């Protein structure tokens, strides 16, 4: 039986508070998948890095890692940096299957959820951008 893990891969930032929504996403995802270990990894400026998380997961007996880029678009980090990192992970951990899915913002369901949020932000008095106090 394979032991699975899910790694939410985010960019990282200098401000520690930037990671809070990603931590909440990790917690929500972990609660929905109790049999799968859910971790958070960062490309830069924050730790842990993807190689650090992968090494820890492999040491804990994980045999399949799915990486979810929590990016809105397929920019240079997702198109260039991430494939190079994953290629190195596959060399470093040949016994582990590593899958990378599309960037979250490229997924239709994610875009629909964001659109729902945007539409819901319209005031009950009219269109977005209208003065909420009716002046």
PDB file of C-alpha atoms in Angstrom:
ATOM      1  CA  UNK A   1       0.000   0.000   0.000  1.00  0.00           C
ATOM      2  CA  UNK A   2       1.430   3.352  -0.992  1.00  0.00           C
ATOM      3  CA  UNK A   3       1.646   6.183   1.471  1.00  0.00           C
ATOM      4  CA  UNK A   4       0.559   9.480  -0.089  1.00  0.00           C
ATOM      5  CA  UNK A   5       1.334  13.097   0.629  1.00  0.00           C
ATOM      6  CA  UNK A   6       0.086  16.350  -0.793  1.00  0.00           C
ATOM      7  CA  UNK A   7       2.430  19.342  -0.919  1.00  0.00           C
ATOM      8  CA  UNK A   8       0.934  22.790  -1.382  1.00  0.00           C
ATOM      9  CA  UNK A   9       3.695  24.750  -3.101  1.00  0.00           C
ATOM     10  CA  UNK A  10       3.581  28.543  -2.733  1.00  0.00           C
ATOM     11  CA  UNK A  11       5.940  31.374  -3.628  1.00  0.00           C
ATOM     12  CA  UNK A  12       6.870  32.763  -0.228  1.00  0.00           C
ATOM     13  CA  UNK A  13       7.342  36.342   0.962  1.00  0.00           C
ATOM     14  CA  UNK A  14       9.345  38.363   3.461  1.00  0.00           C
ATOM     15  CA  UNK A  15       6.317  39.070   5.681  1.00  0.00           C
ATOM     16  CA  UNK A  16       5.426  36.062   7.828  1.00  0.00           C
ATOM     17  CA  UNK A  17       1.756  37.090   7.752  1.00  0.00           C
ATOM     18  CA  UNK A  18       1.699  36.391   4.006  1.00  0.00           C
ATOM     19  CA  UNK A  19       1.681  32.643   4.723  1.00  0.00           C
ATOM     20  CA  UNK A  20      -1.486  32.717   6.867  1.00  0.00           C
ATOM     21  CA  UNK A  21      -3.980  31.944   4.056  1.00  0.00           C
ATOM     22  CA  UNK A  22      -1.748  29.115   2.836  1.00  0.00           C
ATOM     23  CA  UNK A  23      -1.628  27.672   6.363  1.00  0.00           C
ATOM     24  CA  UNK A  24      -5.430  27.838   6.503  1.00  0.00           C
ATOM     25  CA  UNK A  25      -5.614  26.119   3.112  1.00  0.00           C
ATOM     26  CA  UNK A  26      -3.278  23.411   4.375  1.00  0.00           C
ATOM     27  CA  UNK A  27      -5.395  22.917   7.509  1.00  0.00           C
ATOM     28  CA  UNK A  28      -8.655  22.769   5.523  1.00  0.00           C
ATOM     29  CA  UNK A  29      -7.136  20.292   3.075  1.00  0.00           C
ATOM     30  CA  UNK A  30      -5.682  18.138   5.848  1.00  0.00           C
ATOM     31  CA  UNK A  31      -9.082  17.993   7.570  1.00  0.00           C
ATOM     32  CA  UNK A  32     -10.645  16.701   4.330  1.00  0.00           C
ATOM     33  CA  UNK A  33      -7.917  14.106   3.706  1.00  0.00           C
ATOM     34  CA  UNK A  34      -7.036  12.557   7.080  1.00  0.00           C
ATOM     35  CA  UNK A  35      -5.229   9.600   5.447  1.00  0.00           C
ATOM     36  CA  UNK A  36      -2.951  11.856   3.388  1.00  0.00           C
ATOM     37  CA  UNK A  37      -0.247  14.011   4.903  1.00  0.00           C
ATOM     38  CA  UNK A  38      -0.641  17.619   3.716  1.00  0.00           C
ATOM     39  CA  UNK A  39       2.401  19.891   3.843  1.00  0.00           C
ATOM     40  CA  UNK A  40       3.226  23.408   2.781  1.00  0.00           C
ATOM     41  CA  UNK A  41       6.451  24.280   0.940  1.00  0.00           C
ATOM     42  CA  UNK A  42       7.793  27.548  -0.417  1.00  0.00           C
ATOM     43  CA  UNK A  43       9.837  28.479  -3.456  1.00  0.00           C
ATOM     44  CA  UNK A  44      11.775  31.288  -1.787  1.00  0.00           C
ATOM     45  CA  UNK A  45      11.982  33.669   1.166  1.00  0.00           C
ATOM     46  CA  UNK A  46      10.242  31.203   3.517  1.00  0.00           C
ATOM     47  CA  UNK A  47      10.819  27.716   4.796  1.00  0.00           C
ATOM     48  CA  UNK A  48      10.449  24.851   4.413  1.00  0.00           C
ATOM     49  CA  UNK A  49      11.532  24.482   0.808  1.00  0.00           C
ATOM     50  CA  UNK A  50      10.135  21.816  -1.500  1.00  0.00           C
ATOM     51  CA  UNK A  51      13.331  19.713  -1.306  1.00  0.00           C
ATOM     52  CA  UNK A  52      13.220  19.886   2.523  1.00  0.00           C
ATOM     53  CA  UNK A  53       9.586  18.794   2.645  1.00  0.00           C
ATOM     54  CA  UNK A  54      10.144  16.009   0.096  1.00  0.00           C
ATOM     55  CA  UNK A  55      13.133  14.643   2.027  1.00  0.00           C
ATOM     56  CA  UNK A  56      11.114  14.628   5.257  1.00  0.00           C
ATOM     57  CA  UNK A  57       8.159  12.891   3.577  1.00  0.00           C
ATOM     58  CA  UNK A  58      10.387  10.240   1.989  1.00  0.00           C
ATOM     59  CA  UNK A  59      12.110   9.651   5.347  1.00  0.00           C
ATOM     60  CA  UNK A  60       8.640   9.075   6.835  1.00  0.00           C
ATOM     61  CA  UNK A  61       7.888   6.391   4.244  1.00  0.00           C
ATOM     62  CA  UNK A  62       5.825   8.383   1.759  1.00  0.00           C
ATOM     63  CA  UNK A  63       5.915   6.723  -1.663  1.00  0.00           C
ATOM     64  CA  UNK A  64       3.774   9.146  -3.666  1.00  0.00           C
ATOM     65  CA  UNK A  65       3.926  12.951  -3.503  1.00  0.00           C
ATOM     66  CA  UNK A  66       1.496  15.205  -5.338  1.00  0.00           C
ATOM     67  CA  UNK A  67       2.643  18.817  -5.674  1.00  0.00           C
ATOM     68  CA  UNK A  68      -0.055  21.471  -6.066  1.00  0.00           C
ATOM     69  CA  UNK A  69       1.329  24.852  -7.172  1.00  0.00           C
ATOM     70  CA  UNK A  70      -0.800  27.347  -5.259  1.00  0.00           C
ATOM     71  CA  UNK A  71      -0.162  30.057  -7.851  1.00  0.00           C
ATOM     72  CA  UNK A  72      -2.795  31.962  -9.824  1.00  0.00           C
ATOM     73  CA  UNK A  73      -0.949  31.549 -13.110  1.00  0.00           C
ATOM     74  CA  UNK A  74       1.634  29.438 -14.892  1.00  0.00           C
ATOM     75  CA  UNK A  75       4.389  32.063 -14.630  1.00  0.00           C
ATOM     76  CA  UNK A  76       8.117  31.483 -14.796  1.00  0.00           C
ATOM     77  CA  UNK A  77       8.300  29.876 -11.372  1.00  0.00           C
ATOM     78  CA  UNK A  78       5.751  27.216 -12.291  1.00  0.00           C
ATOM     79  CA  UNK A  79       6.951  26.760 -15.876  1.00  0.00           C
ATOM     80  CA  UNK A  80      10.717  26.816 -15.278  1.00  0.00           C
ATOM     81  CA  UNK A  81      11.747  26.652 -11.623  1.00  0.00           C
ATOM     82  CA  UNK A  82       9.324  23.996 -10.420  1.00  0.00           C
ATOM     83  CA  UNK A  83      10.059  21.429 -13.193  1.00  0.00           C
ATOM     84  CA  UNK A  84      13.793  21.733 -12.472  1.00  0.00           C
ATOM     85  CA  UNK A  85      13.205  21.224  -8.749  1.00  0.00           C
ATOM     86  CA  UNK A  86      10.974  18.207  -9.367  1.00  0.00           C
ATOM     87  CA  UNK A  87      13.478  16.706 -11.808  1.00  0.00           C
ATOM     88  CA  UNK A  88      16.121  16.921  -9.063  1.00  0.00           C
ATOM     89  CA  UNK A  89      13.706  15.432  -6.510  1.00  0.00           C
ATOM     90  CA  UNK A  90      13.126  12.469  -8.820  1.00  0.00           C
ATOM     91  CA  UNK A  91      16.896  11.952  -9.037  1.00  0.00           C
ATOM     92  CA  UNK A  92      17.302  12.292  -5.259  1.00  0.00           C
ATOM     93  CA  UNK A  93      14.302  10.068  -4.422  1.00  0.00           C
ATOM     94  CA  UNK A  94      13.921   7.541  -7.264  1.00  0.00           C
ATOM     95  CA  UNK A  95      11.765   5.258  -5.120  1.00  0.00           C
ATOM     96  CA  UNK A  96       9.118   7.993  -4.793  1.00  0.00           C
ATOM     97  CA  UNK A  97       6.496   8.851  -7.395  1.00  0.00           C
ATOM     98  CA  UNK A  98       6.140  12.633  -7.760  1.00  0.00           C
ATOM     99  CA  UNK A  99       3.214  14.191  -9.611  1.00  0.00           C
ATOM    100  CA  UNK A 100       2.777  17.902 -10.293  1.00  0.00           C
ATOM    101  CA  UNK A 101      -0.669  19.231 -11.164  1.00  0.00           C
ATOM    102  CA  UNK A 102      -1.567  22.503 -12.883  1.00  0.00           C
ATOM    103  CA  UNK A 103      -1.300  25.799 -11.036  1.00  0.00           C
ATOM    104  CA  UNK A 104      -4.399  26.335  -8.906  1.00  0.00           C
ATOM    105  CA  UNK A 105      -5.369  29.448 -10.861  1.00  0.00           C
ATOM    106  CA  UNK A 106      -5.362  27.493 -14.130  1.00  0.00           C
ATOM    107  CA  UNK A 107      -8.079  25.146 -12.859  1.00  0.00           C
ATOM    108  CA  UNK A 108     -11.655  25.899 -13.973  1.00  0.00           C
ATOM    109  CA  UNK A 109     -13.179  25.062 -10.583  1.00  0.00           C
ATOM    110  CA  UNK A 110     -10.776  27.416  -8.811  1.00  0.00           C
ATOM    111  CA  UNK A 111     -11.479  30.212 -11.294  1.00  0.00           C
ATOM    112  CA  UNK A 112     -15.225  29.667 -10.883  1.00  0.00           C
ATOM    113  CA  UNK A 113     -14.871  29.859  -7.086  1.00  0.00           C
ATOM    114  CA  UNK A 114     -12.910  33.120  -7.419  1.00  0.00           C
ATOM    115  CA  UNK A 115     -15.515  34.470  -9.829  1.00  0.00           C
ATOM    116  CA  UNK A 116     -18.272  33.521  -7.366  1.00  0.00           C
ATOM    117  CA  UNK A 117     -16.419  35.437  -4.668  1.00  0.00           C
ATOM    118  CA  UNK A 118     -16.014  38.485  -6.934  1.00  0.00           C
ATOM    119  CA  UNK A 119     -19.691  38.486  -7.939  1.00  0.00           C
ATOM    120  CA  UNK A 120     -20.756  38.082  -4.304  1.00  0.00           C
ATOM    121  CA  UNK A 121     -18.762  41.196  -3.442  1.00  0.00           C
ATOM    122  CA  UNK A 122     -21.210  43.367  -5.373  1.00  0.00           C
ATOM    123  CA  UNK A 123     -23.172  45.569  -3.036  1.00  0.00           C
ATOM    124  CA  UNK A 124     -26.897  44.925  -2.680  1.00  0.00           C
ATOM    125  CA  UNK A 125     -27.435  48.516  -3.944  1.00  0.00           C
ATOM    126  CA  UNK A 126     -26.021  48.095  -7.421  1.00  0.00           C
ATOM    127  CA  UNK A 127     -22.901  47.388  -9.364  1.00  0.00           C
ATOM    128  CA  UNK A 128     -19.361  46.983  -8.088  1.00  0.00           C
ATOM    129  CA  UNK A 129     -17.647  50.300  -7.674  1.00  0.00           C
ATOM    130  CA  UNK A 130     -20.817  52.125  -6.645  1.00  0.00           C
ATOM    131  CA  UNK A 131     -20.607  54.211  -3.522  1.00  0.00           C
ATOM    132  CA  UNK A 132     -21.660  51.909  -0.645  1.00  0.00           C
ATOM    133  CA  UNK A 133     -23.107  54.811   1.330  1.00  0.00           C
ATOM    134  CA  UNK A 134     -25.224  55.960  -1.609  1.00  0.00           C
ATOM    135  CA  UNK A 135     -23.728  59.443  -1.852  1.00  0.00           C
TER     136      UNK A 135
END
